[in-house]
Amino acid sequence: MTVDRVGMVVHGGRPEAAEAARTVRAWCAEHAVACKDIDVWNDGGRHSAREEVAAAGDPDLVVTLGGDGTFLRGARLAAAIDALVLGVDLGRVGFLTEVPMTQVRTALDAVHEDRIDVERRMLLTLRASRRLEVPSDIGALMRYGRGPLLPPTSVRTDCETGGEWGVPLDVTALNDVVLEKLARDRQVSVGVYIAGRLLASYSADALLVATPTGSTAYSFAAGGPVVSPGAEALVFTPVAPHMTFNRSVVAAPDEPVGLRVLERSGRAAVSIDGQLRGVIGPGDWLGVYASPRRLRAARLGTMDFYGRLRERMNLTDAPAAVADGTPAPLWPVAGPPPGDLAHLALPHHPAASG
């Protein structure tokens, strides 16, 4: 693809990220490509995604230099303008970034020469009973997060408003949308609807709706399932629910998840990909559904998701499974499998690229 403008999202607290950023700037200078840092927190606070990418000249390619948190920041920006995002891996336990720091130049060359796969990841978006607002004292009250808050959510101008459909919020989530309690001593009480039908009323510390990409993040920590990032689904998971049914529910992409805060509930914080975006109370509701947009992520080759799952989660074989025999063979995703397992290696699916 033609790359005219690159925007960089850099983890400012890591020296190796600063070093990788110098490599990106040097590559851009050599190829006459404009390059600018975006998502800077120290310029009068946080800004909307569209404001940030506009200030960076609407980049064709967003390069993130850090871990999964940095990639999520870059994804928020890239999704706003349908830019391609390339994640350089400087993290420890993440699943989103791919390119090692030592291969930054190789990866940029591959993008520039159109030698990449473009993976399209499902995103979530929201409707709500009202605009999301953050109380002015929330930062001091909770010390919520490690940096300045993002601005209040705006309204999507391309959607109808009113009636049962509420307010279409101009936000996207790559990982998850979380509704969580504000007071330590008071759970949130929420009616949960899937595809328009009441599933149950929950009293819990939090309720979250994740994408397949986000299934290995907060949802996994709360006991949710691991879902292939290539799948299309909404994963609803309650966090510490005060009820017997504590399982996740995996819904189809056309089955929205509704969360209505009940009369006797405490206030609840709304977090999108780990960023606080608003506070709602009894009578308010959220509708979480699949966004018509997809995140376009650059891949240099086939992503070994299950190999990474085994590595990052430190999965080990059950002693009883290998005590009296030969352990299951491993093979690299890019190499041929053992002959007796050849039928398990599926061909590359062209629909994953575009």
mmCIF file of C-alpha atoms in Angstrom:
data_model
loop_
_atom_site.group_PDB
_atom_site.id
_atom_site.type_symbol
_atom_site.label_atom_id
_atom_site.label_comp_id
_atom_site.label_asym_id
_atom_site.label_seq_id
_atom_site.Cartn_x
_atom_site.Cartn_y
_atom_site.Cartn_z
ATOM 1 C CA MET A 1 0.000 0.000 0.000
ATOM 2 C CA THR A 2 1.066 3.594 -0.515
ATOM 3 C CA VAL A 3 2.150 5.153 2.762
ATOM 4 C CA ASP A 4 2.243 8.957 2.759
ATOM 5 C CA ARG A 5 1.772 9.701 6.450
ATOM 6 C CA VAL A 6 2.679 7.719 9.556
ATOM 7 C CA GLY A 7 1.338 8.410 13.035
ATOM 8 C CA MET A 8 3.165 6.949 16.038
ATOM 9 C CA VAL A 9 1.695 6.021 19.419
ATOM 10 C CA VAL A 10 4.646 5.600 21.775
ATOM 11 C CA HIS A 11 4.780 4.205 25.317
ATOM 12 C CA GLY A 12 6.534 7.163 26.894
ATOM 13 C CA GLY A 13 7.766 5.298 29.948
ATOM 14 C CA ARG A 14 9.905 2.723 28.139
ATOM 15 C CA PRO A 15 13.368 3.555 26.751
ATOM 16 C CA GLU A 16 13.107 0.809 24.135
ATOM 17 C CA ALA A 17 9.929 2.448 22.800
ATOM 18 C CA ALA A 18 11.806 5.725 22.338
ATOM 19 C CA GLU A 19 14.565 3.838 20.512
ATOM 20 C CA ALA A 20 12.030 2.128 18.228
ATOM 21 C CA ALA A 21 10.431 5.521 17.549
ATOM 22 C CA ARG A 22 13.781 6.844 16.321
ATOM 23 C CA THR A 23 13.964 3.896 13.929
ATOM 24 C CA VAL A 24 10.506 4.682 12.559
ATOM 25 C CA ARG A 25 11.368 8.363 12.102
ATOM 26 C CA ALA A 26 14.579 7.463 10.281
ATOM 27 C CA TRP A 27 12.716 5.080 7.957
ATOM 28 C CA CYS A 28 10.120 7.758 7.211
ATOM 29 C CA ALA A 29 12.821 10.322 6.447
ATOM 30 C CA GLU A 30 14.509 7.904 4.036
ATOM 31 C CA HIS A 31 11.232 7.259 2.207
ATOM 32 C CA ALA A 32 9.929 10.867 2.200
ATOM 33 C CA VAL A 33 7.001 9.865 4.420
ATOM 34 C CA ALA A 34 5.549 12.361 6.881
ATOM 35 C CA CYS A 35 5.752 11.154 10.486
ATOM 36 C CA LYS A 36 4.190 12.571 13.632
ATOM 37 C CA ASP A 37 3.520 11.461 17.207
ATOM 38 C CA ILE A 38 -0.159 11.244 18.129
ATOM 39 C CA ASP A 39 -2.201 10.520 21.272
ATOM 40 C CA VAL A 40 0.002 12.797 23.378
ATOM 41 C CA TRP A 41 -1.353 13.237 26.889
ATOM 42 C CA ASN A 42 0.576 16.310 27.971
ATOM 43 C CA ASP A 43 -0.940 18.856 25.580
ATOM 44 C CA GLY A 44 -3.883 20.210 27.544
ATOM 45 C CA GLY A 45 -5.378 16.803 28.356
ATOM 46 C CA ARG A 46 -6.861 14.037 26.241
ATOM 47 C CA HIS A 47 -8.745 14.624 22.999
ATOM 48 C CA SER A 48 -11.207 12.721 20.845
ATOM 49 C CA ALA A 49 -9.797 10.230 18.352
ATOM 50 C CA ARG A 50 -10.787 12.377 15.386
ATOM 51 C CA GLU A 51 -9.128 15.459 16.887
ATOM 52 C CA GLU A 52 -5.935 13.530 17.521
ATOM 53 C CA VAL A 53 -5.649 11.990 14.060
ATOM 54 C CA ALA A 54 -6.592 15.285 12.412
ATOM 55 C CA ALA A 55 -3.752 16.995 14.306
ATOM 56 C CA ALA A 56 -1.431 14.279 12.956
ATOM 57 C CA GLY A 57 -2.553 14.863 9.377
ATOM 58 C CA ASP A 58 -4.861 11.825 9.085
ATOM 59 C CA PRO A 59 -2.132 9.156 8.809
ATOM 60 C CA ASP A 60 -2.447 6.199 6.443
ATOM 61 C CA LEU A 61 -0.583 3.996 8.921
ATOM 62 C CA VAL A 62 -0.645 4.089 12.734
ATOM 63 C CA VAL A 63 2.400 2.446 14.340
ATOM 64 C CA THR A 64 2.174 1.554 18.020
ATOM 65 C CA LEU A 65 5.339 1.095 20.063
ATOM 66 C CA GLY A 66 4.610 -0.610 23.364
ATOM 67 C CA GLY A 67 2.400 -3.383 24.697
ATOM 68 C CA ASP A 68 -1.285 -4.147 24.300
ATOM 69 C CA GLY A 69 -2.338 -0.967 26.125
ATOM 70 C CA THR A 70 -0.440 1.145 23.611
ATOM 71 C CA PHE A 71 -1.938 -0.886 20.763
ATOM 72 C CA LEU A 72 -5.448 -0.206 22.110
ATOM 73 C CA ARG A 73 -4.736 3.519 22.081
ATOM 74 C CA GLY A 74 -3.550 3.259 18.501
ATOM 75 C CA ALA A 75 -6.529 1.125 17.512
ATOM 76 C CA ARG A 76 -8.911 3.800 18.830
ATOM 77 C CA LEU A 77 -7.252 6.322 16.534
ATOM 78 C CA ALA A 78 -6.924 4.063 13.486
ATOM 79 C CA ALA A 79 -10.546 2.914 13.669
ATOM 80 C CA ALA A 80 -11.761 6.511 13.534
ATOM 81 C CA ILE A 81 -10.355 7.011 10.025
ATOM 82 C CA ASP A 82 -10.061 3.403 8.804
ATOM 83 C CA ALA A 83 -6.262 3.602 8.877
ATOM 84 C CA LEU A 84 -4.036 0.535 9.005
ATOM 85 C CA VAL A 85 -2.438 -0.197 12.395
ATOM 86 C CA LEU A 86 0.899 -1.933 12.950
ATOM 87 C CA GLY A 87 1.806 -3.057 16.470
ATOM 88 C CA VAL A 88 5.460 -3.284 17.536
ATOM 89 C CA ASP A 89 5.729 -5.675 20.473
ATOM 90 C CA LEU A 90 7.444 -4.215 23.533
ATOM 91 C CA GLY A 91 5.046 -5.780 26.040
ATOM 92 C CA ARG A 92 5.197 -8.821 28.286
ATOM 93 C CA VAL A 93 1.957 -10.804 28.238
ATOM 94 C CA GLY A 94 -0.085 -9.312 25.417
ATOM 95 C CA PHE A 95 -1.818 -10.800 22.378
ATOM 96 C CA LEU A 96 -2.326 -7.785 20.115
ATOM 97 C CA THR A 97 1.117 -6.667 18.993
ATOM 98 C CA GLU A 98 3.153 -8.728 16.554
ATOM 99 C CA VAL A 99 6.353 -7.156 15.258
ATOM 100 C CA PRO A 100 9.515 -7.532 17.392
ATOM 101 C CA MET A 101 11.498 -4.347 17.918
ATOM 102 C CA THR A 102 14.354 -5.781 15.862
ATOM 103 C CA GLN A 103 12.077 -6.083 12.804
ATOM 104 C CA VAL A 104 10.600 -2.571 12.714
ATOM 105 C CA ARG A 105 12.328 -1.642 9.450
ATOM 106 C CA THR A 106 11.426 -4.982 7.871
ATOM 107 C CA ALA A 107 7.791 -4.499 8.838
ATOM 108 C CA LEU A 108 7.652 -0.948 7.453
ATOM 109 C CA ASP A 109 9.229 -2.142 4.204
ATOM 110 C CA ALA A 110 6.628 -4.924 3.975
ATOM 111 C CA VAL A 111 3.762 -2.447 4.433
ATOM 112 C CA HIS A 112 5.263 -0.030 1.916
ATOM 113 C CA GLU A 113 5.748 -2.828 -0.638
ATOM 114 C CA ASP A 114 2.312 -4.357 0.026
ATOM 115 C CA ARG A 115 3.740 -7.657 1.278
ATOM 116 C CA ILE A 116 1.382 -7.996 4.253
ATOM 117 C CA ASP A 117 -1.890 -9.579 5.247
ATOM 118 C CA VAL A 118 -4.578 -7.235 6.502
ATOM 119 C CA GLU A 119 -6.487 -8.768 9.385
ATOM 120 C CA ARG A 120 -9.924 -7.301 10.088
ATOM 121 C CA ARG A 121 -10.868 -7.380 13.759
ATOM 122 C CA MET A 122 -14.398 -7.001 15.104
ATOM 123 C CA LEU A 123 -15.176 -3.812 17.044
ATOM 124 C CA LEU A 124 -17.984 -2.950 19.437
ATOM 125 C CA THR A 125 -19.991 0.260 19.561
ATOM 126 C CA LEU A 126 -22.694 1.638 21.854
ATOM 127 C CA ARG A 127 -26.072 3.219 22.153
ATOM 128 C CA ALA A 128 -27.182 4.625 25.470
ATOM 129 C CA SER A 129 -30.229 6.151 27.088
ATOM 130 C CA ARG A 130 -28.298 9.438 27.343
ATOM 131 C CA ARG A 131 -24.936 11.019 26.657
ATOM 132 C CA LEU A 132 -22.181 9.643 28.864
ATOM 133 C CA GLU A 133 -20.738 12.131 31.338
ATOM 134 C CA VAL A 134 -17.958 11.921 33.904
ATOM 135 C CA PRO A 135 -18.462 13.771 37.234
ATOM 136 C CA SER A 136 -15.892 16.516 37.693
ATOM 137 C CA ASP A 137 -14.630 14.994 40.934
ATOM 138 C CA ILE A 138 -14.286 11.409 39.665
ATOM 139 C CA GLY A 139 -10.500 11.545 39.285
ATOM 140 C CA ALA A 140 -9.905 12.700 42.830
ATOM 141 C CA LEU A 141 -12.582 10.361 44.162
ATOM 142 C CA MET A 142 -11.252 7.202 42.569
ATOM 143 C CA ARG A 143 -7.805 8.062 41.217
ATOM 144 C CA TYR A 144 -9.138 6.228 38.198
ATOM 145 C CA GLY A 145 -6.430 5.237 35.769
ATOM 146 C CA ARG A 146 -2.867 6.408 35.305
ATOM 147 C CA GLY A 147 -3.368 9.431 33.085
ATOM 148 C CA PRO A 148 -5.759 12.196 32.043
ATOM 149 C CA LEU A 149 -9.293 11.140 31.194
ATOM 150 C CA LEU A 150 -10.555 11.011 27.635
ATOM 151 C CA PRO A 151 -13.194 13.633 26.755
ATOM 152 C CA PRO A 152 -16.920 12.847 26.986
ATOM 153 C CA THR A 153 -18.270 10.669 24.200
ATOM 154 C CA SER A 154 -19.797 12.449 21.221
ATOM 155 C CA VAL A 155 -22.852 11.371 19.219
ATOM 156 C CA ARG A 156 -22.566 9.608 15.877
ATOM 157 C CA THR A 157 -24.073 11.906 13.279
ATOM 158 C CA ASP A 158 -24.770 9.099 10.812
ATOM 159 C CA CYS A 159 -27.299 7.379 13.097
ATOM 160 C CA GLU A 160 -30.884 8.073 13.976
ATOM 161 C CA THR A 161 -31.660 9.008 17.573
ATOM 162 C CA GLY A 162 -34.666 8.842 19.831
ATOM 163 C CA GLY A 163 -37.155 6.261 20.982
ATOM 164 C CA GLU A 164 -35.949 2.902 22.241
ATOM 165 C CA TRP A 165 -32.727 3.179 20.234
ATOM 166 C CA GLY A 166 -31.388 5.964 22.415
ATOM 167 C CA VAL A 167 -28.234 7.944 21.662
ATOM 168 C CA PRO A 168 -25.675 6.437 19.224
ATOM 169 C CA LEU A 169 -22.271 7.106 20.802
ATOM 170 C CA ASP A 170 -19.269 7.762 18.587
ATOM 171 C CA VAL A 171 -17.007 5.212 20.284
ATOM 172 C CA THR A 172 -15.508 1.849 19.405
ATOM 173 C CA ALA A 173 -14.027 -0.912 21.550
ATOM 174 C CA LEU A 174 -11.519 -3.464 20.334
ATOM 175 C CA ASN A 175 -11.393 -5.351 23.659
ATOM 176 C CA ASP A 176 -14.454 -4.709 25.794
ATOM 177 C CA VAL A 177 -17.144 -2.490 27.245
ATOM 178 C CA VAL A 178 -17.361 -2.756 31.045
ATOM 179 C CA LEU A 179 -20.032 -1.585 33.466
ATOM 180 C CA GLU A 180 -18.547 -1.673 36.987
ATOM 181 C CA LYS A 181 -19.418 -0.539 40.479
ATOM 182 C CA LEU A 182 -18.175 2.801 41.785
ATOM 183 C CA ALA A 183 -18.546 2.180 45.512
ATOM 184 C CA ARG A 184 -16.397 -0.570 47.015
ATOM 185 C CA ASP A 185 -19.216 -1.677 49.323
ATOM 186 C CA ARG A 186 -22.059 -1.687 46.808
ATOM 187 C CA GLN A 187 -22.455 -3.890 43.753
ATOM 188 C CA VAL A 188 -24.264 -2.816 40.623
ATOM 189 C CA SER A 189 -27.665 -4.328 39.882
ATOM 190 C CA VAL A 190 -28.255 -4.690 36.170
ATOM 191 C CA GLY A 191 -30.822 -6.330 33.939
ATOM 192 C CA VAL A 192 -28.991 -8.063 31.092
ATOM 193 C CA TYR A 193 -30.732 -8.516 27.752
ATOM 194 C CA ILE A 194 -29.411 -10.497 24.801
ATOM 195 C CA ALA A 195 -31.072 -10.166 21.400
ATOM 196 C CA GLY A 196 -33.893 -8.237 23.043
ATOM 197 C CA ARG A 197 -34.732 -10.909 25.647
ATOM 198 C CA LEU A 198 -34.059 -10.672 29.371
ATOM 199 C CA LEU A 199 -31.335 -13.141 30.327
ATOM 200 C CA ALA A 200 -31.254 -12.344 34.071
ATOM 201 C CA SER A 201 -30.906 -9.538 36.588
ATOM 202 C CA TYR A 202 -27.392 -9.525 38.063
ATOM 203 C CA SER A 203 -25.857 -8.097 41.205
ATOM 204 C CA ALA A 204 -22.117 -8.039 40.545
ATOM 205 C CA ASP A 205 -18.871 -6.118 40.796
ATOM 206 C CA ALA A 206 -18.931 -5.599 37.043
ATOM 207 C CA LEU A 207 -20.515 -6.809 33.822
ATOM 208 C CA LEU A 208 -18.568 -6.820 30.608
ATOM 209 C CA VAL A 209 -19.104 -7.419 26.923
ATOM 210 C CA ALA A 210 -15.977 -8.417 25.014
ATOM 211 C CA THR A 211 -15.020 -9.029 21.423
ATOM 212 C CA PRO A 212 -13.182 -12.226 20.483
ATOM 213 C CA THR A 213 -10.015 -10.094 20.557
ATOM 214 C CA GLY A 214 -10.846 -9.020 24.115
ATOM 215 C CA SER A 215 -11.665 -12.546 25.276
ATOM 216 C CA THR A 216 -8.059 -12.967 26.491
ATOM 217 C CA ALA A 217 -8.128 -9.705 28.495
ATOM 218 C CA TYR A 218 -10.467 -8.750 31.369
ATOM 219 C CA SER A 219 -13.061 -11.320 30.303
ATOM 220 C CA PHE A 220 -10.492 -14.123 30.610
ATOM 221 C CA ALA A 221 -9.386 -12.876 34.046
ATOM 222 C CA ALA A 222 -13.044 -12.978 35.114
ATOM 223 C CA GLY A 223 -13.395 -16.613 34.033
ATOM 224 C CA GLY A 224 -14.602 -16.106 30.482
ATOM 225 C CA PRO A 225 -13.775 -18.334 27.496
ATOM 226 C CA VAL A 226 -10.893 -17.952 25.068
ATOM 227 C CA VAL A 227 -12.329 -17.134 21.626
ATOM 228 C CA SER A 228 -10.396 -17.115 18.378
ATOM 229 C CA PRO A 229 -9.761 -13.514 17.254
ATOM 230 C CA GLY A 230 -10.971 -14.577 13.839
ATOM 231 C CA ALA A 231 -14.450 -15.320 15.187
ATOM 232 C CA GLU A 232 -17.433 -12.947 15.186
ATOM 233 C CA ALA A 233 -19.211 -12.917 18.548
ATOM 234 C CA LEU A 234 -20.088 -10.898 21.642
ATOM 235 C CA VAL A 235 -18.884 -12.428 24.901
ATOM 236 C CA PHE A 236 -20.883 -11.418 27.986
ATOM 237 C CA THR A 237 -19.145 -12.153 31.311
ATOM 238 C CA PRO A 238 -20.260 -11.197 34.846
ATOM 239 C CA VAL A 239 -17.541 -10.322 37.372
ATOM 240 C CA ALA A 240 -18.085 -11.686 40.915
ATOM 241 C CA PRO A 241 -21.862 -12.005 40.540
ATOM 242 C CA HIS A 242 -23.906 -12.598 43.699
ATOM 243 C CA MET A 243 -25.862 -15.457 42.139
ATOM 244 C CA THR A 244 -25.440 -19.104 41.212
ATOM 245 C CA PHE A 245 -25.234 -18.566 37.454
ATOM 246 C CA ASN A 246 -21.796 -17.066 36.882
ATOM 247 C CA ARG A 247 -21.034 -18.321 33.383
ATOM 248 C CA SER A 248 -20.213 -16.361 30.262
ATOM 249 C CA VAL A 249 -22.629 -16.239 27.353
ATOM 250 C CA VAL A 250 -21.309 -16.097 23.792
ATOM 251 C CA ALA A 251 -23.792 -14.315 21.540
ATOM 252 C CA ALA A 252 -23.934 -14.025 17.759
ATOM 253 C CA PRO A 253 -22.679 -10.765 16.222
ATOM 254 C CA ASP A 254 -26.241 -9.721 15.372
ATOM 255 C CA GLU A 255 -27.457 -10.258 18.959
ATOM 256 C CA PRO A 256 -26.860 -6.995 20.904
ATOM 257 C CA VAL A 257 -26.285 -7.069 24.660
ATOM 258 C CA GLY A 258 -28.370 -4.600 26.661
ATOM 259 C CA LEU A 259 -27.436 -3.496 30.203
ATOM 260 C CA ARG A 260 -30.112 -1.639 32.198
ATOM 261 C CA VAL A 261 -29.150 -0.287 35.640
ATOM 262 C CA LEU A 262 -31.906 -1.253 38.083
ATOM 263 C CA GLU A 263 -33.724 0.923 40.610
ATOM 264 C CA ARG A 264 -31.800 -0.044 43.749
ATOM 265 C CA SER A 265 -28.371 -0.203 42.136
ATOM 266 C CA GLY A 266 -25.474 2.056 42.953
ATOM 267 C CA ARG A 267 -23.927 4.201 40.237
ATOM 268 C CA ALA A 268 -21.790 2.429 37.646
ATOM 269 C CA ALA A 269 -18.700 3.438 35.685
ATOM 270 C CA VAL A 270 -18.619 2.781 31.938
ATOM 271 C CA SER A 271 -15.153 1.812 30.683
ATOM 272 C CA ILE A 272 -14.275 1.259 27.047
ATOM 273 C CA ASP A 273 -11.029 -0.630 26.432
ATOM 274 C CA GLY A 274 -9.958 0.189 29.968
ATOM 275 C CA GLN A 275 -10.663 3.926 29.707
ATOM 276 C CA LEU A 276 -13.370 5.498 31.890
ATOM 277 C CA ARG A 277 -15.852 7.240 29.586
ATOM 278 C CA GLY A 278 -18.853 7.925 31.789
ATOM 279 C CA VAL A 279 -20.932 7.255 34.888
ATOM 280 C CA ILE A 280 -24.553 6.124 34.768
ATOM 281 C CA GLY A 281 -27.155 5.376 37.404
ATOM 282 C CA PRO A 282 -30.525 3.710 38.006
ATOM 283 C CA GLY A 283 -32.815 3.872 35.009
ATOM 284 C CA ASP A 284 -29.977 4.316 32.506
ATOM 285 C CA TRP A 285 -29.092 1.691 29.930
ATOM 286 C CA LEU A 286 -26.440 0.725 27.397
ATOM 287 C CA GLY A 287 -26.813 -1.276 24.209
ATOM 288 C CA VAL A 288 -23.572 -2.963 23.088
ATOM 289 C CA TYR A 289 -23.427 -4.315 19.555
ATOM 290 C CA ALA A 290 -21.056 -5.118 16.719
ATOM 291 C CA SER A 291 -19.784 -2.047 14.928
ATOM 292 C CA PRO A 292 -20.186 -1.918 11.147
ATOM 293 C CA ARG A 293 -16.497 -0.914 11.062
ATOM 294 C CA ARG A 294 -13.563 -3.279 11.466
ATOM 295 C CA LEU A 295 -10.060 -2.571 12.673
ATOM 296 C CA ARG A 296 -7.482 -3.161 9.926
ATOM 297 C CA ALA A 297 -4.338 -4.645 11.449
ATOM 298 C CA ALA A 298 -1.170 -5.364 9.482
ATOM 299 C CA ARG A 299 0.224 -8.892 9.748
ATOM 300 C CA LEU A 300 3.530 -10.058 8.313
ATOM 301 C CA GLY A 301 2.309 -13.639 8.166
ATOM 302 C CA THR A 302 -0.065 -16.092 9.773
ATOM 303 C CA MET A 303 -0.715 -15.249 13.414
ATOM 304 C CA ASP A 304 0.037 -18.184 15.695
ATOM 305 C CA PHE A 305 -2.729 -17.331 18.180
ATOM 306 C CA TYR A 306 -2.835 -20.745 19.874
ATOM 307 C CA GLY A 307 0.926 -20.997 20.087
ATOM 308 C CA ARG A 308 0.953 -17.564 21.697
ATOM 309 C CA LEU A 309 -1.839 -18.664 24.030
ATOM 310 C CA ARG A 310 0.241 -21.621 25.189
ATOM 311 C CA GLU A 311 3.319 -19.422 25.659
ATOM 312 C CA ARG A 312 1.740 -16.355 27.263
ATOM 313 C CA MET A 313 -0.472 -18.329 29.646
ATOM 314 C CA ASN A 314 2.367 -20.724 30.541
ATOM 315 C CA LEU A 315 0.236 -23.728 29.652
ATOM 316 C CA THR A 316 1.775 -27.030 30.654
ATOM 317 C CA ASP A 317 0.764 -30.581 29.867
ATOM 318 C CA ALA A 318 -1.135 -32.538 32.501
ATOM 319 C CA PRO A 319 1.239 -35.013 34.197
ATOM 320 C CA ALA A 320 -1.272 -37.813 33.732
ATOM 321 C CA ALA A 321 -1.381 -37.121 29.986
ATOM 322 C CA VAL A 322 2.336 -37.606 29.398
ATOM 323 C CA ALA A 323 3.391 -39.868 32.255
ATOM 324 C CA ASP A 324 3.333 -43.117 30.284
ATOM 325 C CA GLY A 325 3.853 -41.987 26.737
ATOM 326 C CA THR A 326 5.251 -39.461 24.292
ATOM 327 C CA PRO A 327 4.168 -35.820 24.684
ATOM 328 C CA ALA A 328 2.054 -34.312 21.942
ATOM 329 C CA PRO A 329 4.297 -33.009 19.130
ATOM 330 C CA LEU A 330 4.652 -29.284 18.515
ATOM 331 C CA TRP A 331 5.261 -27.666 15.150
ATOM 332 C CA PRO A 332 5.664 -24.027 14.043
ATOM 333 C CA VAL A 333 2.605 -22.505 12.439
ATOM 334 C CA ALA A 334 4.624 -21.567 9.339
ATOM 335 C CA GLY A 335 6.107 -25.049 8.908
ATOM 336 C CA PRO A 336 4.628 -28.373 7.832
ATOM 337 C CA PRO A 337 3.003 -30.501 10.544
ATOM 338 C CA PRO A 338 4.049 -34.073 11.239
ATOM 339 C CA GLY A 339 2.724 -36.446 8.609
ATOM 340 C CA ASP A 340 0.100 -38.054 10.839
ATOM 341 C CA LEU A 341 -1.293 -34.608 11.739
ATOM 342 C CA ALA A 342 -1.326 -33.089 8.259
ATOM 343 C CA HIS A 343 -5.116 -33.182 8.147
ATOM 344 C CA LEU A 344 -5.202 -30.681 11.058
ATOM 345 C CA ALA A 345 -3.354 -27.942 9.138
ATOM 346 C CA LEU A 346 -6.011 -25.826 7.446
ATOM 347 C CA PRO A 347 -5.214 -23.866 4.282
ATOM 348 C CA HIS A 348 -4.847 -20.086 4.441
ATOM 349 C CA HIS A 349 -8.269 -18.433 4.179
ATOM 350 C CA PRO A 350 -8.216 -15.576 1.674
ATOM 351 C CA ALA A 351 -11.135 -13.849 3.450
ATOM 352 C CA ALA A 352 -8.811 -12.992 6.313
ATOM 353 C CA SER A 353 -6.911 -10.597 4.065
ATOM 354 C CA GLY A 354 -8.050 -7.536 2.208
#
